[in-house]
Amino acid sequence: MNKTQLKEILKHYYKIQTQYIYLNEHPTLHTDKLKENQQTYEIINSALSVLNEKELFLIQYHLMEHHTWKETDLFIAKVYGDFYRRSDRTLKRKQNIALEKMIAFMNEIYDMI
């Protein structure tokens, strides 16, 4: 998996999560594609757990909740204080580091499967 693919999955995380919950409540609906989505959700969820608090916040607020970089920076200032405000470039760099951590974790899992 690469960063572009992971970003795309994260953009649709809440939809995948809703499908996951629905499928667990209706096991007779399972198809190969839906089982694949379930596996993806479980792996993404586990990969999110390798992030520290600020990395997780950045991934959730920007990618999963679709906020702009400006909105993300303003919310960081609100939650963590002005001291933690960063430029868009720095936020993107931090997001890339978080994505790389997730990808490394996911690749280890996929190698085990």
mmCIF file of C-alpha atoms in Angstrom:
data_model
loop_
_atom_site.group_PDB
_atom_site.id
_atom_site.type_symbol
_atom_site.label_atom_id
_atom_site.label_comp_id
_atom_site.label_asym_id
_atom_site.label_seq_id
_atom_site.Cartn_x
_atom_site.Cartn_y
_atom_site.Cartn_z
ATOM 1 C CA MET A 1 0.000 0.000 0.000
ATOM 2 C CA ASN A 2 1.256 3.490 -0.762
ATOM 3 C CA LYS A 3 0.422 6.904 0.733
ATOM 4 C CA THR A 4 -2.083 7.804 -1.965
ATOM 5 C CA GLN A 5 -4.022 4.591 -1.428
ATOM 6 C CA LEU A 6 -3.935 5.004 2.342
ATOM 7 C CA LYS A 7 -5.120 8.620 2.125
ATOM 8 C CA GLU A 8 -8.021 7.506 -0.059
ATOM 9 C CA ILE A 9 -9.024 4.831 2.449
ATOM 10 C CA LEU A 10 -8.763 7.305 5.330
ATOM 11 C CA LYS A 11 -10.969 9.791 3.459
ATOM 12 C CA HIS A 12 -13.669 7.109 3.445
ATOM 13 C CA TYR A 13 -12.929 5.744 6.924
ATOM 14 C CA TYR A 14 -16.297 6.583 8.491
ATOM 15 C CA LYS A 15 -18.190 4.992 5.588
ATOM 16 C CA ILE A 16 -16.032 1.857 5.921
ATOM 17 C CA GLN A 17 -16.612 1.890 9.677
ATOM 18 C CA THR A 18 -20.386 2.091 9.211
ATOM 19 C CA GLN A 19 -20.273 -0.806 6.731
ATOM 20 C CA TYR A 20 -18.173 -2.803 9.182
ATOM 21 C CA ILE A 21 -20.687 -2.304 11.980
ATOM 22 C CA TYR A 22 -23.605 -3.105 9.671
ATOM 23 C CA LEU A 23 -21.952 -6.298 8.411
ATOM 24 C CA ASN A 24 -21.249 -7.486 11.929
ATOM 25 C CA GLU A 25 -24.945 -7.077 12.653
ATOM 26 C CA HIS A 26 -25.953 -8.885 9.424
ATOM 27 C CA PRO A 27 -23.522 -11.776 8.870
ATOM 28 C CA THR A 28 -25.588 -13.292 6.041
ATOM 29 C CA LEU A 29 -24.653 -10.372 3.759
ATOM 30 C CA HIS A 30 -20.965 -11.206 3.619
ATOM 31 C CA THR A 31 -19.400 -11.279 0.168
ATOM 32 C CA ASP A 32 -15.731 -11.420 -0.755
ATOM 33 C CA LYS A 33 -15.646 -7.655 -1.356
ATOM 34 C CA LEU A 34 -17.351 -6.916 1.946
ATOM 35 C CA LYS A 35 -14.999 -9.280 3.780
ATOM 36 C CA GLU A 36 -12.081 -7.442 2.183
ATOM 37 C CA ASN A 37 -13.529 -4.125 3.420
ATOM 38 C CA GLN A 38 -13.855 -5.600 6.914
ATOM 39 C CA GLN A 39 -10.235 -6.694 6.865
ATOM 40 C CA THR A 40 -9.154 -3.255 5.620
ATOM 41 C CA TYR A 41 -11.101 -1.569 8.423
ATOM 42 C CA GLU A 42 -9.544 -3.775 11.076
ATOM 43 C CA ILE A 43 -6.022 -3.213 9.763
ATOM 44 C CA ILE A 44 -6.528 0.570 9.430
ATOM 45 C CA ASN A 45 -7.929 0.695 12.947
ATOM 46 C CA SER A 46 -4.889 -1.146 14.252
ATOM 47 C CA ALA A 47 -2.533 1.056 12.220
ATOM 48 C CA LEU A 48 -4.090 4.171 13.772
ATOM 49 C CA SER A 49 -3.080 2.833 17.176
ATOM 50 C CA VAL A 50 0.653 3.124 16.339
ATOM 51 C CA LEU A 51 0.352 6.916 16.055
ATOM 52 C CA ASN A 52 0.996 9.275 18.921
ATOM 53 C CA GLU A 53 -1.764 11.626 20.063
ATOM 54 C CA LYS A 54 -0.817 14.536 17.794
ATOM 55 C CA GLU A 55 -0.280 12.343 14.724
ATOM 56 C CA LEU A 56 -3.639 10.683 15.284
ATOM 57 C CA PHE A 57 -5.304 14.057 15.719
ATOM 58 C CA LEU A 58 -3.784 15.307 12.461
ATOM 59 C CA ILE A 59 -4.881 12.224 10.500
ATOM 60 C CA GLN A 60 -8.395 12.285 11.954
ATOM 61 C CA TYR A 61 -9.029 15.989 11.648
ATOM 62 C CA HIS A 62 -7.521 16.540 8.206
ATOM 63 C CA LEU A 63 -7.947 13.291 6.284
ATOM 64 C CA MET A 64 -10.857 11.564 7.968
ATOM 65 C CA GLU A 65 -12.976 14.620 8.763
ATOM 66 C CA HIS A 66 -11.971 16.532 5.597
ATOM 67 C CA HIS A 67 -10.859 19.811 7.199
ATOM 68 C CA THR A 68 -8.510 22.158 5.361
ATOM 69 C CA TRP A 69 -4.963 22.751 6.549
ATOM 70 C CA LYS A 70 -5.965 26.226 7.762
ATOM 71 C CA GLU A 71 -8.869 24.788 9.785
ATOM 72 C CA THR A 72 -6.586 22.073 11.117
ATOM 73 C CA ASP A 73 -3.984 24.610 12.244
ATOM 74 C CA LEU A 74 -6.620 26.752 13.945
ATOM 75 C CA PHE A 75 -8.080 23.748 15.742
ATOM 76 C CA ILE A 76 -4.614 22.641 16.879
ATOM 77 C CA ALA A 77 -4.146 26.100 18.396
ATOM 78 C CA LYS A 78 -7.519 25.818 20.103
ATOM 79 C CA VAL A 79 -6.873 22.341 21.518
ATOM 80 C CA TYR A 80 -3.134 22.450 22.233
ATOM 81 C CA GLY A 81 -2.467 26.193 22.420
ATOM 82 C CA ASP A 82 -0.800 28.713 20.108
ATOM 83 C CA PHE A 83 2.618 27.263 20.893
ATOM 84 C CA TYR A 84 1.714 24.183 18.786
ATOM 85 C CA ARG A 85 0.586 26.071 15.686
ATOM 86 C CA ARG A 86 2.491 25.053 12.569
ATOM 87 C CA SER A 87 2.725 26.042 8.917
ATOM 88 C CA ASP A 88 0.863 24.020 6.303
ATOM 89 C CA ARG A 89 4.200 22.654 5.130
ATOM 90 C CA THR A 90 5.064 21.388 8.616
ATOM 91 C CA LEU A 91 1.609 19.875 9.083
ATOM 92 C CA LYS A 92 1.923 18.065 5.743
ATOM 93 C CA ARG A 93 5.362 16.775 6.735
ATOM 94 C CA LYS A 94 4.010 15.521 10.067
ATOM 95 C CA GLN A 95 1.077 13.893 8.289
ATOM 96 C CA ASN A 96 3.454 12.142 5.894
ATOM 97 C CA ILE A 97 5.471 10.807 8.823
ATOM 98 C CA ALA A 98 2.250 9.477 10.387
ATOM 99 C CA LEU A 99 1.201 7.881 7.090
ATOM 100 C CA GLU A 100 4.622 6.243 6.762
ATOM 101 C CA LYS A 101 4.279 4.783 10.274
ATOM 102 C CA MET A 102 0.865 3.406 9.374
ATOM 103 C CA ILE A 103 2.098 1.953 6.082
ATOM 104 C CA ALA A 104 5.065 0.270 7.767
ATOM 105 C CA PHE A 105 2.719 -1.301 10.328
ATOM 106 C CA MET A 106 0.242 -2.384 7.645
ATOM 107 C CA ASN A 107 2.966 -3.904 5.472
ATOM 108 C CA GLU A 108 4.103 -5.993 8.431
ATOM 109 C CA ILE A 109 0.527 -7.222 8.912
ATOM 110 C CA TYR A 110 0.041 -7.977 5.197
ATOM 111 C CA ASP A 111 3.313 -9.927 5.208
ATOM 112 C CA MET A 112 1.929 -12.117 7.991
ATOM 113 C CA ILE A 113 -1.343 -12.832 6.205
#
